[in-house]
Tab-separated table of N, CA and C in Angstrom:
chain	number	residue	atom	x	y	z
C	1	MET	N	-12.825	-22.869	0.350
C	1	MET	CA	-13.616	-24.052	0.068
C	1	MET	C	-15.088	-23.689	-0.140
C	2	THR	N	-15.637	-22.823	0.673
C	2	THR	CA	-17.050	-22.491	0.568
C	2	THR	C	-17.268	-21.416	-0.485
C	3	ARG	N	-18.216	-21.655	-1.366
C	3	ARG	CA	-18.562	-20.698	-2.405
C	3	ARG	C	-20.033	-20.350	-2.259
C	4	PRO	N	-20.400	-19.069	-2.318
C	4	PRO	CA	-21.807	-18.708	-2.207
C	4	PRO	C	-22.639	-19.386	-3.295
C	5	HIS	N	-23.776	-19.837	-2.930
C	5	HIS	CA	-24.777	-20.419	-3.835
C	5	HIS	C	-24.316	-21.680	-4.546
C	6	SER	N	-23.301	-22.333	-4.039
C	6	SER	CA	-22.920	-23.603	-4.655
C	6	SER	C	-23.697	-24.731	-3.992
C	7	LEU	N	-23.888	-25.798	-4.718
C	7	LEU	CA	-24.558	-26.959	-4.155
C	7	LEU	C	-23.503	-27.871	-3.562
C	8	THR	N	-23.722	-28.287	-2.310
C	8	THR	CA	-22.648	-28.967	-1.622
C	8	THR	C	-22.971	-30.232	-0.908
C	9	ARG	N	-23.683	-30.158	0.138
C	9	ARG	CA	-23.720	-31.227	1.109
C	9	ARG	C	-24.530	-32.407	0.601
C	10	LEU	N	-23.964	-33.564	0.673
C	10	LEU	CA	-24.641	-34.789	0.305
C	10	LEU	C	-25.195	-35.374	1.584
C	11	LEU	N	-26.511	-35.522	1.654
C	11	LEU	CA	-27.151	-35.952	2.883
C	11	LEU	C	-27.876	-37.284	2.706
C	12	PRO	N	-27.188	-38.387	2.783
C	12	PRO	CA	-27.932	-39.638	2.731
C	12	PRO	C	-28.623	-39.855	4.067
C	13	MET	N	-29.849	-40.298	4.046
C	13	MET	CA	-30.585	-40.472	5.291
C	13	MET	C	-31.346	-41.789	5.293
C	14	LEU	N	-31.371	-42.468	6.372
C	14	LEU	CA	-32.143	-43.678	6.659
C	14	LEU	C	-31.854	-44.899	5.799
C	15	GLY	N	-30.812	-45.469	5.796
C	15	GLY	CA	-30.540	-46.731	5.100
C	15	GLY	C	-30.728	-46.703	3.626
C	16	LEU	N	-30.651	-46.087	2.827
C	16	LEU	CA	-31.205	-45.855	1.534
C	16	LEU	C	-30.881	-46.952	0.569
C	17	ILE	N	-32.085	-48.091	-4.722
C	17	ILE	CA	-32.791	-48.029	-5.837
C	17	ILE	C	-33.832	-49.058	-5.432
C	18	GLY	N	-34.660	-48.830	-5.032
C	18	GLY	CA	-35.721	-49.766	-4.780
C	18	GLY	C	-36.212	-49.574	-3.380
C	19	CYS	N	-37.204	-50.383	-3.106
C	19	CYS	CA	-37.875	-50.252	-1.836
C	19	CYS	C	-37.693	-51.552	-1.082
C	20	GLY	N	-37.089	-51.513	0.031
C	20	GLY	CA	-36.927	-52.720	0.818
C	20	GLY	C	-35.698	-52.646	1.683
C	21	ALA	N	-35.703	-53.442	2.732
C	21	ALA	CA	-34.627	-53.365	3.705
C	21	ALA	C	-33.556	-54.415	3.500
C	22	GLY	N	-33.865	-55.537	2.886
C	22	GLY	CA	-32.886	-56.609	2.850
C	22	GLY	C	-32.490	-56.996	1.448
C	23	GLY	N	-31.628	-57.974	1.381
C	23	GLY	CA	-31.205	-58.504	0.095
C	23	GLY	C	-30.103	-57.699	-0.530
C	24	PRO	N	-29.466	-58.274	-1.530
C	24	PRO	CA	-28.335	-57.595	-2.165
C	24	PRO	C	-28.789	-56.464	-3.077
C	25	LEU	N	-27.927	-55.492	-3.227
C	25	LEU	CA	-28.160	-54.444	-4.219
C	25	LEU	C	-27.917	-55.046	-5.593
C	26	PRO	N	-28.510	-54.473	-6.644
C	26	PRO	CA	-28.244	-54.990	-7.989
C	26	PRO	C	-26.748	-54.966	-8.267
C	27	SER	N	-26.247	-55.995	-8.901
C	27	SER	CA	-24.811	-56.030	-9.191
C	27	SER	C	-24.492	-55.007	-10.277
C	28	GLU	N	-23.261	-54.586	-10.280
C	28	GLU	CA	-22.858	-53.608	-11.290
C	28	GLU	C	-22.947	-54.202	-12.683
C	29	ALA	N	-22.822	-55.525	-12.798
C	29	ALA	CA	-22.933	-56.169	-14.104
C	29	ALA	C	-24.363	-56.110	-14.625
C	30	ALA	N	-25.351	-56.044	-13.727
C	30	ALA	CA	-26.755	-56.007	-14.132
C	30	ALA	C	-27.121	-54.668	-14.762
C	31	GLU	N	-26.472	-53.617	-14.331
C	31	GLU	CA	-26.754	-52.285	-14.857
C	31	GLU	C	-25.453	-51.693	-15.383
C	32	PRO	N	-25.428	-51.248	-16.634
C	32	PRO	CA	-24.192	-50.673	-17.158
C	32	PRO	C	-23.844	-49.408	-16.390
C	33	PRO	N	-22.564	-49.150	-16.152
C	33	PRO	CA	-22.178	-47.931	-15.439
C	33	PRO	C	-22.543	-46.696	-16.252
C	34	LEU	N	-22.810	-45.621	-15.561
C	34	LEU	CA	-23.105	-44.358	-16.231
C	34	LEU	C	-21.836	-43.830	-16.877
C	35	ALA	N	-21.985	-43.152	-17.993
C	35	ALA	CA	-20.832	-42.559	-18.677
C	35	ALA	C	-20.541	-41.200	-18.061
C	36	VAL	N	-19.337	-41.011	-17.612
C	36	VAL	CA	-18.923	-39.726	-17.056
C	36	VAL	C	-18.731	-38.754	-18.207
C	37	PRO	N	-19.301	-37.560	-18.097
C	37	PRO	CA	-19.147	-36.581	-19.188
C	37	PRO	C	-17.672	-36.263	-19.449
C	38	ALA	N	-17.357	-35.982	-20.709
C	38	ALA	CA	-15.987	-35.638	-21.111
C	38	ALA	C	-15.496	-34.441	-20.313
C	39	GLY	N	-14.263	-34.507	-19.875
C	39	GLY	CA	-13.666	-33.395	-19.154
C	39	GLY	C	-13.867	-33.435	-17.646
C	40	TYR	N	-14.728	-34.317	-17.146
C	40	TYR	CA	-14.949	-34.405	-15.714
C	40	TYR	C	-13.914	-35.320	-15.086
C	41	GLN	N	-13.492	-34.999	-13.878
C	41	GLN	CA	-12.578	-35.864	-13.153
C	41	GLN	C	-13.119	-36.109	-11.748
C	42	LEU	N	-12.790	-37.232	-11.193
C	42	LEU	CA	-13.261	-37.611	-9.873
C	42	LEU	C	-12.623	-36.716	-8.816
C	43	VAL	N	-13.458	-36.072	-8.007
C	43	VAL	CA	-12.951	-35.214	-6.939
C	43	VAL	C	-13.441	-35.662	-5.565
C	44	PHE	N	-14.440	-36.528	-5.508
C	44	PHE	CA	-14.945	-37.027	-4.226
C	44	PHE	C	-15.540	-38.401	-4.454
C	45	SER	N	-15.208	-39.329	-3.579
C	45	SER	CA	-15.750	-40.671	-3.684
C	45	SER	C	-15.702	-41.322	-2.314
C	46	ASP	N	-16.694	-42.117	-2.016
C	46	ASP	CA	-16.645	-42.966	-0.836
C	46	ASP	C	-17.239	-44.303	-1.228
C	47	GLU	N	-16.417	-45.314	-1.254
C	47	GLU	CA	-16.858	-46.665	-1.613
C	47	GLU	C	-17.273	-47.447	-0.375
C	48	PHE	N	-17.231	-46.818	0.790
C	48	PHE	CA	-17.609	-47.423	2.063
C	48	PHE	C	-16.917	-48.769	2.253
C	49	ASP	N	-15.599	-48.750	2.090
C	49	ASP	CA	-14.817	-49.982	2.176
C	49	ASP	C	-14.021	-50.108	3.478
C	50	LYS	N	-14.213	-49.179	4.415
C	50	LYS	CA	-13.553	-49.260	5.718
C	50	LYS	C	-14.628	-49.460	6.779
C	51	PRO	N	-14.718	-50.664	7.354
C	51	PRO	CA	-15.764	-50.944	8.350
C	51	PRO	C	-15.667	-50.021	9.567
C	52	GLY	N	-16.814	-49.768	10.168
C	52	GLY	CA	-16.883	-48.932	11.364
C	52	GLY	C	-17.711	-47.693	11.098
C	53	LEU	N	-17.434	-46.656	11.831
C	53	LEU	CA	-18.150	-45.394	11.634
C	53	LEU	C	-17.780	-44.798	10.273
C	54	PRO	N	-18.672	-43.995	9.674
C	54	PRO	CA	-18.342	-43.334	8.408
C	54	PRO	C	-17.043	-42.528	8.539
C	55	ASP	N	-16.312	-42.434	7.438
C	55	ASP	CA	-15.002	-41.791	7.397
C	55	ASP	C	-15.104	-40.313	7.796
C	56	PRO	N	-14.515	-39.918	8.936
C	56	PRO	CA	-14.604	-38.517	9.365
C	56	PRO	C	-13.842	-37.548	8.463
C	57	ALA	N	-12.990	-38.057	7.573
C	57	ALA	CA	-12.320	-37.180	6.609
C	57	ALA	C	-13.284	-36.778	5.495
C	58	ARG	N	-14.393	-37.506	5.337
C	58	ARG	CA	-15.370	-37.226	4.273
C	58	ARG	C	-16.724	-36.758	4.808
C	59	TRP	N	-17.107	-37.196	5.989
C	59	TRP	CA	-18.473	-36.995	6.486
C	59	TRP	C	-18.494	-36.312	7.847
C	60	VAL	N	-19.514	-35.478	8.036
C	60	VAL	CA	-19.772	-34.796	9.297
C	60	VAL	C	-21.205	-35.143	9.702
C	61	TYR	N	-21.419	-35.358	10.980
C	61	TYR	CA	-22.775	-35.594	11.487
C	61	TYR	C	-23.477	-34.256	11.661
C	62	ASP	N	-24.663	-34.134	11.100
C	62	ASP	CA	-25.451	-32.908	11.208
C	62	ASP	C	-26.459	-33.095	12.335
C	63	THR	N	-26.238	-32.398	13.429
C	63	THR	CA	-27.107	-32.515	14.605
C	63	THR	C	-27.611	-31.153	15.072
C	64	GLY	N	-27.339	-30.117	14.296
C	64	GLY	CA	-27.548	-28.738	14.713
C	64	GLY	C	-28.932	-28.320	15.140
C	65	MET	N	-29.968	-29.002	14.670
C	65	MET	CA	-31.328	-28.572	15.031
C	65	MET	C	-32.093	-29.654	15.786
C	66	ASN	N	-31.376	-30.570	16.409
C	66	ASN	CA	-32.040	-31.638	17.153
C	66	ASN	C	-33.015	-31.106	18.195
C	67	LYS	N	-32.584	-30.155	18.974
C	67	LYS	CA	-33.420	-29.620	20.062
C	67	LYS	C	-34.724	-29.037	19.523
C	68	ALA	N	-34.671	-28.384	18.344
C	68	ALA	CA	-35.841	-27.736	17.753
C	68	ALA	C	-36.703	-28.681	16.920
C	69	GLY	N	-36.219	-29.893	16.642
C	69	GLY	CA	-37.004	-30.813	15.823
C	69	GLY	C	-36.873	-30.561	14.326
C	70	TRP	N	-35.852	-29.782	13.925
C	70	TRP	CA	-35.595	-29.513	12.516
C	70	TRP	C	-36.740	-28.728	11.872
C	71	HIS	N	-36.797	-28.688	10.547
C	71	HIS	CA	-37.767	-27.853	9.836
C	71	HIS	C	-39.123	-28.530	9.666
C	72	ASN	N	-39.165	-29.835	9.803
C	72	ASN	CA	-40.407	-30.571	9.531
C	72	ASN	C	-40.970	-31.247	10.779
C	73	ARG	N	-40.629	-30.742	11.947
C	73	ARG	CA	-41.068	-31.367	13.207
C	73	ARG	C	-40.752	-32.864	13.188
C	74	GLU	N	-39.534	-33.187	12.824
C	74	GLU	CA	-39.114	-34.574	12.658
C	74	GLU	C	-39.180	-35.323	13.990
C	75	LEU	N	-39.490	-36.593	13.895
C	75	LEU	CA	-39.663	-37.421	15.081
C	75	LEU	C	-38.366	-38.090	15.528
C	76	GLN	N	-37.285	-37.936	14.750
C	76	GLN	CA	-36.042	-38.584	15.138
C	76	GLN	C	-35.005	-37.581	15.616
C	77	TYR	N	-34.174	-38.107	16.487
C	77	TYR	CA	-33.003	-37.401	16.975
C	77	TYR	C	-31.834	-37.901	16.151
C	78	TYR	N	-31.069	-36.999	15.525
C	78	TYR	CA	-29.923	-37.391	14.719
C	78	TYR	C	-28.690	-37.501	15.614
C	79	SER	N	-28.196	-38.707	15.782
C	79	SER	CA	-27.047	-38.937	16.647
C	79	SER	C	-25.747	-38.697	15.893
C	80	ALA	N	-24.678	-38.523	16.654
C	80	ALA	CA	-23.350	-38.331	16.077
C	80	ALA	C	-22.451	-39.499	16.475
C	81	ALA	N	-21.752	-40.046	15.492
C	81	ALA	CA	-20.743	-41.085	15.735
C	81	ALA	C	-21.262	-42.204	16.623
C	82	ARG	N	-22.432	-42.705	16.295
C	82	ARG	CA	-23.061	-43.770	17.064
C	82	ARG	C	-23.330	-44.951	16.130
C	83	PRO	N	-22.611	-46.070	16.276
C	83	PRO	CA	-22.750	-47.188	15.336
C	83	PRO	C	-24.153	-47.795	15.299
C	84	GLU	N	-24.942	-47.583	16.334
C	84	GLU	CA	-26.324	-48.059	16.312
C	84	GLU	C	-27.139	-47.359	15.226
C	85	ASN	N	-26.697	-46.160	14.815
C	85	ASN	CA	-27.429	-45.384	13.818
C	85	ASN	C	-26.707	-45.235	12.489
C	86	SER	N	-25.385	-45.266	12.459
C	86	SER	CA	-24.658	-45.171	11.184
C	86	SER	C	-23.368	-45.969	11.294
C	87	VAL	N	-23.233	-46.912	10.372
C	87	VAL	CA	-22.051	-47.766	10.369
C	87	VAL	C	-21.762	-48.211	8.945
C	88	VAL	N	-20.494	-48.413	8.645
C	88	VAL	CA	-20.085	-48.954	7.353
C	88	VAL	C	-19.807	-50.438	7.558
C	89	ARG	N	-20.464	-51.264	6.735
C	89	ARG	CA	-20.206	-52.700	6.768
C	89	ARG	C	-20.532	-53.297	5.414
C	90	ASP	N	-19.735	-54.293	5.009
C	90	ASP	CA	-19.934	-55.009	3.747
C	90	ASP	C	-20.012	-54.064	2.550
C	91	GLY	N	-19.214	-52.998	2.546
C	91	GLY	CA	-19.172	-52.066	1.429
C	91	GLY	C	-20.361	-51.139	1.320
C	92	ARG	N	-21.086	-50.961	2.425
C	92	ARG	CA	-22.286	-50.110	2.423
C	92	ARG	C	-22.305	-49.214	3.646
C	93	LEU	N	-22.862	-48.035	3.471
C	93	LEU	CA	-23.193	-47.193	4.605
C	93	LEU	C	-24.598	-47.595	5.031
C	94	VAL	N	-24.746	-48.009	6.257
C	94	VAL	CA	-26.052	-48.423	6.766
C	94	VAL	C	-26.490	-47.402	7.809
C	95	ILE	N	-27.595	-46.729	7.518
C	95	ILE	CA	-28.164	-45.758	8.448
C	95	ILE	C	-29.446	-46.378	8.982
C	96	THR	N	-29.544	-46.482	10.288
C	96	THR	CA	-30.650	-47.186	10.919
C	96	THR	C	-31.444	-46.253	11.820
C	97	ALA	N	-32.755	-46.255	11.646
C	97	ALA	CA	-33.658	-45.556	12.555
C	97	ALA	C	-34.063	-46.550	13.636
C	98	ARG	N	-34.033	-46.104	14.875
C	98	ARG	CA	-34.359	-46.980	16.003
C	98	ARG	C	-35.412	-46.314	16.886
C	99	LYS	N	-36.328	-47.105	17.405
C	99	LYS	CA	-37.319	-46.574	18.341
C	99	LYS	C	-36.678	-46.547	19.720
C	100	GLU	N	-36.200	-45.370	20.101
C	100	GLU	CA	-35.538	-45.164	21.388
C	100	GLU	C	-35.407	-43.666	21.624
C	101	SER	N	-35.333	-43.272	22.859
C	101	SER	CA	-35.132	-41.867	23.218
C	101	SER	C	-33.756	-41.704	23.840
C	102	LEU	N	-33.030	-40.712	23.383
C	102	LEU	CA	-31.729	-40.397	23.967
C	102	LEU	C	-31.871	-39.162	24.861
C	103	SER	N	-32.721	-39.285	25.857
C	103	SER	CA	-33.054	-38.150	26.727
C	103	SER	C	-31.868	-37.619	27.512
C	104	SER	N	-30.789	-38.386	27.615
C	104	SER	CA	-29.614	-37.902	28.340
C	104	SER	C	-28.754	-36.960	27.491
C	105	ALA	N	-29.003	-36.902	26.181
C	105	ALA	CA	-28.227	-36.015	25.305
C	105	ALA	C	-28.636	-34.560	25.549
C	106	PRO	N	-27.665	-33.642	25.650
C	106	PRO	CA	-28.004	-32.247	25.947
C	106	PRO	C	-28.838	-31.561	24.859
C	107	ASP	N	-28.775	-32.045	23.617
C	107	ASP	CA	-29.547	-31.426	22.535
C	107	ASP	C	-30.805	-32.218	22.201
C	108	TRP	N	-31.230	-33.124	23.050
C	108	TRP	CA	-32.434	-33.935	22.827
C	108	TRP	C	-33.660	-33.032	22.871
C	109	GLY	N	-34.546	-33.211	21.896
C	109	GLY	CA	-35.744	-32.383	21.811
C	109	GLY	C	-37.028	-33.174	22.015
C	110	GLY	N	-36.961	-34.304	22.712
C	110	GLY	CA	-38.154	-35.093	22.993
C	110	GLY	C	-38.453	-36.173	21.967
C	111	GLN	N	-37.549	-36.409	21.034
C	111	GLN	CA	-37.778	-37.385	19.970
C	111	GLN	C	-37.786	-38.810	20.535
C	112	ARG	N	-38.662	-39.656	19.938
C	112	ARG	CA	-38.780	-41.054	20.371
C	112	ARG	C	-38.046	-42.010	19.437
C	113	TYR	N	-37.314	-41.468	18.457
C	113	TYR	CA	-36.550	-42.288	17.514
C	113	TYR	C	-35.168	-41.671	17.348
C	114	THR	N	-34.207	-42.505	16.952
C	114	THR	CA	-32.869	-42.017	16.623
C	114	THR	C	-32.540	-42.413	15.188
C	115	SER	N	-31.667	-41.655	14.577
C	115	SER	CA	-31.195	-41.933	13.219
C	115	SER	C	-29.885	-41.171	13.047
C	116	ALA	N	-29.454	-40.986	11.808
C	116	ALA	CA	-28.238	-40.219	11.543
C	116	ALA	C	-28.430	-39.379	10.295
C	117	ARG	N	-27.748	-38.267	10.273
C	117	ARG	CA	-27.802	-37.318	9.153
C	117	ARG	C	-26.358	-36.960	8.853
C	118	LEU	N	-25.876	-37.350	7.676
C	118	LEU	CA	-24.471	-37.155	7.310
C	118	LEU	C	-24.355	-36.149	6.178
C	119	ILE	N	-23.367	-35.253	6.291
C	119	ILE	CA	-23.149	-34.218	5.290
C	119	ILE	C	-21.650	-34.074	5.035
C	120	THR	N	-21.295	-33.336	3.998
C	120	THR	CA	-19.884	-33.107	3.678
C	120	THR	C	-19.429	-31.696	4.061
C	121	ARG	N	-20.200	-30.982	4.848
C	121	ARG	CA	-19.885	-29.592	5.211
C	121	ARG	C	-18.447	-29.490	5.758
C	122	GLY	N	-17.676	-28.605	5.153
C	122	GLY	CA	-16.298	-28.401	5.579
C	122	GLY	C	-15.321	-29.443	5.051
C	123	LYS	N	-15.824	-30.466	4.352
C	123	LYS	CA	-14.975	-31.537	3.832
C	123	LYS	C	-14.871	-31.495	2.314
C	124	ALA	N	-15.976	-31.178	1.651
C	124	ALA	CA	-16.017	-31.153	0.186
C	124	ALA	C	-17.111	-30.193	-0.252
C	125	ASP	N	-16.876	-29.528	-1.379
C	125	ASP	CA	-17.798	-28.499	-1.869
C	125	ASP	C	-17.706	-28.447	-3.383
C	126	TRP	N	-18.850	-28.375	-4.063
C	126	TRP	CA	-18.864	-28.355	-5.524
C	126	TRP	C	-19.815	-27.294	-6.025
C	127	THR	N	-19.479	-26.724	-7.172
C	127	THR	CA	-20.403	-25.815	-7.851
C	127	THR	C	-21.171	-26.573	-8.927
C	128	TYR	N	-20.494	-27.444	-9.654
C	128	TYR	CA	-21.104	-28.275	-10.690
C	128	TYR	C	-20.617	-29.696	-10.495
C	129	GLY	N	-21.323	-30.648	-11.080
C	129	GLY	CA	-20.812	-31.996	-10.938
C	129	GLY	C	-21.663	-33.048	-11.594
C	130	PHE	N	-21.120	-34.243	-11.613
C	130	PHE	CA	-21.767	-35.461	-12.081
C	130	PHE	C	-21.753	-36.397	-10.880
C	131	PHE	N	-22.934	-36.866	-10.475
C	131	PHE	CA	-23.033	-37.674	-9.271
C	131	PHE	C	-23.582	-39.043	-9.617
C	132	GLU	N	-22.908	-40.067	-9.139
C	132	GLU	CA	-23.383	-41.438	-9.300
C	132	GLU	C	-23.573	-42.007	-7.905
C	133	ILE	N	-24.809	-42.434	-7.618
C	133	ILE	CA	-25.157	-42.897	-6.272
C	133	ILE	C	-25.947	-44.188	-6.386
C	134	ARG	N	-25.549	-45.180	-5.630
C	134	ARG	CA	-26.332	-46.418	-5.514
C	134	ARG	C	-26.872	-46.454	-4.107
C	135	ALA	N	-28.184	-46.610	-3.989
C	135	ALA	CA	-28.786	-46.560	-2.656
C	135	ALA	C	-30.046	-47.410	-2.607
C	136	ARG	N	-30.372	-47.864	-1.442
C	136	ARG	CA	-31.620	-48.578	-1.181
C	136	ARG	C	-32.352	-47.788	-0.103
C	137	MET	N	-33.664	-47.651	-0.264
C	137	MET	CA	-34.418	-46.881	0.715
C	137	MET	C	-35.475	-47.758	1.376
C	138	PRO	N	-35.830	-47.416	2.593
C	138	PRO	CA	-36.894	-48.157	3.256
C	138	PRO	C	-38.254	-47.681	2.761
C	139	CYS	N	-39.250	-48.511	2.926
C	139	CYS	CA	-40.627	-48.148	2.609
C	139	CYS	C	-41.436	-48.238	3.887
C	140	GLY	N	-42.525	-47.568	3.908
C	140	GLY	CA	-43.426	-47.696	5.038
C	140	GLY	C	-43.820	-46.363	5.610
C	141	LYS	N	-44.891	-46.396	6.312
C	141	LYS	CA	-45.445	-45.209	6.941
C	141	LYS	C	-44.421	-44.587	7.891
C	142	GLY	N	-44.229	-43.305	7.749
C	142	GLY	CA	-43.351	-42.570	8.632
C	142	GLY	C	-41.915	-42.444	8.167
C	143	THR	N	-41.525	-43.149	7.119
C	143	THR	CA	-40.149	-43.025	6.644
C	143	THR	C	-40.028	-41.833	5.699
C	144	TRP	N	-38.845	-41.247	5.621
C	144	TRP	CA	-38.609	-40.103	4.742
C	144	TRP	C	-37.140	-40.081	4.332
C	145	PRO	N	-36.669	-41.129	3.660
C	145	PRO	CA	-35.272	-41.145	3.238
C	145	PRO	C	-35.042	-40.109	2.134
C	146	ALA	N	-33.830	-39.555	2.109
C	146	ALA	CA	-33.521	-38.519	1.121
C	146	ALA	C	-32.023	-38.453	0.858
C	147	ILE	N	-31.684	-38.056	-0.350
C	147	ILE	CA	-30.317	-37.705	-0.716
C	147	ILE	C	-30.420	-36.331	-1.368
C	148	TRP	N	-29.759	-35.357	-0.787
C	148	TRP	CA	-29.864	-33.979	-1.240
C	148	TRP	C	-28.490	-33.394	-1.505
C	149	LEU	N	-28.471	-32.362	-2.335
C	149	LEU	CA	-27.355	-31.427	-2.427
C	149	LEU	C	-27.922	-30.106	-1.921
C	150	VAL	N	-27.246	-29.507	-0.956
C	150	VAL	CA	-27.749	-28.291	-0.327
C	150	VAL	C	-26.669	-27.225	-0.396
C	151	GLY	N	-27.074	-25.988	-0.634
C	151	GLY	CA	-26.126	-24.880	-0.713
C	151	GLY	C	-25.263	-24.768	0.528
C	152	SER	N	-24.026	-24.350	0.352
C	152	SER	CA	-23.057	-24.330	1.447
C	152	SER	C	-22.991	-23.011	2.202
C	153	GLY	N	-23.825	-22.059	1.870
C	153	GLY	CA	-23.763	-20.765	2.540
C	153	GLY	C	-24.309	-20.757	3.951
C	154	GLY	N	-24.939	-21.846	4.371
C	154	GLY	CA	-25.453	-21.928	5.733
C	154	GLY	C	-26.858	-21.393	5.904
C	155	ARG	N	-27.518	-21.028	4.809
C	155	ARG	CA	-28.891	-20.502	4.891
C	155	ARG	C	-29.803	-21.376	4.033
C	156	TRP	N	-30.560	-22.240	4.659
C	156	TRP	CA	-31.525	-23.070	3.943
C	156	TRP	C	-32.891	-22.478	4.179
C	157	PRO	N	-33.712	-22.307	3.166
C	157	PRO	CA	-33.582	-22.774	1.793
C	157	PRO	C	-32.982	-21.746	0.828
C	158	GLU	N	-32.593	-20.578	1.337
C	158	GLU	CA	-32.101	-19.506	0.466
C	158	GLU	C	-30.931	-19.939	-0.416
C	159	ASP	N	-30.054	-20.797	0.085
C	159	ASP	CA	-28.879	-21.214	-0.674
C	159	ASP	C	-29.159	-22.364	-1.635
C	160	GLY	N	-30.391	-22.849	-1.656
C	160	GLY	CA	-30.774	-23.869	-2.623
C	160	GLY	C	-30.732	-25.284	-2.098
C	161	GLU	N	-31.491	-26.119	-2.789
C	161	GLU	CA	-31.543	-27.547	-2.483
C	161	GLU	C	-31.867	-28.284	-3.768
C	162	LEU	N	-31.109	-29.325	-4.050
C	162	LEU	CA	-31.363	-30.188	-5.199
C	162	LEU	C	-31.630	-31.582	-4.642
C	163	ASP	N	-32.859	-32.057	-4.821
C	163	ASP	CA	-33.225	-33.375	-4.322
C	163	ASP	C	-32.849	-34.431	-5.346
C	164	ILE	N	-31.880	-35.272	-5.015
C	164	ILE	CA	-31.502	-36.386	-5.873
C	164	ILE	C	-32.521	-37.495	-5.706
C	165	MET	N	-32.909	-37.750	-4.462
C	165	MET	CA	-33.915	-38.760	-4.162
C	165	MET	C	-34.566	-38.378	-2.847
C	166	GLU	N	-35.891	-38.418	-2.827
C	166	GLU	CA	-36.630	-38.191	-1.597
C	166	GLU	C	-37.928	-38.973	-1.689
C	167	HIS	N	-38.247	-39.693	-0.640
C	167	HIS	CA	-39.454	-40.514	-0.628
C	167	HIS	C	-40.152	-40.355	0.719
C	168	VAL	N	-41.370	-39.835	0.690
C	168	VAL	CA	-42.151	-39.692	1.910
C	168	VAL	C	-43.074	-40.889	2.014
C	169	GLY	N	-42.902	-41.688	3.073
C	169	GLY	CA	-43.743	-42.863	3.293
C	169	GLY	C	-45.047	-42.473	3.961
C	170	ARG	N	-46.130	-42.521	3.213
C	170	ARG	CA	-47.441	-42.134	3.750
C	170	ARG	C	-48.310	-43.336	4.085
C	171	SER	N	-47.876	-44.534	3.690
C	171	SER	CA	-48.659	-45.738	3.984
C	171	SER	C	-47.712	-46.898	4.180
C	172	GLU	N	-48.235	-48.034	4.577
C	172	GLU	CA	-47.405	-49.230	4.766
C	172	GLU	C	-46.944	-49.788	3.433
C	173	GLU	N	-47.693	-49.566	2.365
C	173	GLU	CA	-47.353	-50.072	1.030
C	173	GLU	C	-46.511	-49.050	0.285
C	174	HIS	N	-45.690	-49.529	-0.632
C	174	HIS	CA	-44.868	-48.650	-1.466
C	174	HIS	C	-45.782	-47.815	-2.369
C	175	THR	N	-45.502	-46.525	-2.456
C	175	THR	CA	-46.231	-45.638	-3.355
C	175	THR	C	-45.238	-44.956	-4.269
C	176	SER	N	-45.737	-44.346	-5.316
C	176	SER	CA	-44.853	-43.652	-6.253
C	176	SER	C	-44.668	-42.192	-5.872
C	177	GLU	N	-45.197	-41.773	-4.737
C	177	GLU	CA	-45.023	-40.375	-4.318
C	177	GLU	C	-43.619	-40.097	-3.894
């Protein structure tokens, strides 16, 4: 399953086309579907149609660097299988950041917020592909929602990273950064 230097893990983070927390996503009728290139076939899909925790056959919780604060001295602790932080409802994956400390967790690194980080490591792996993603992201100071494809070799950044969407919230107002 694992191939050196292939792009693999899909990492949706923090509730994720537009800026805002509420309201409906644009209907599919409002935007024409993307045309799948000739010769491509569907090999991975999650329509988030089963309520509850994200499907463990498709998604893995990434918590490996919680104690160290990850690469960017992140302020959140990424929880595993906790509906307060990641749940499927109404056909959507909802990832929620919460102001709370999980100091009882053995891998807690002093973070004052919780969230979730989901990846496909060990579940799905691609070298090439066509990706269609519908997502909503939060805006505001301190937010950093992202959807990435990351190399599956286990060495970041050496194995590569392709940012599908990343938004660093530097102010309370929406910016184009």
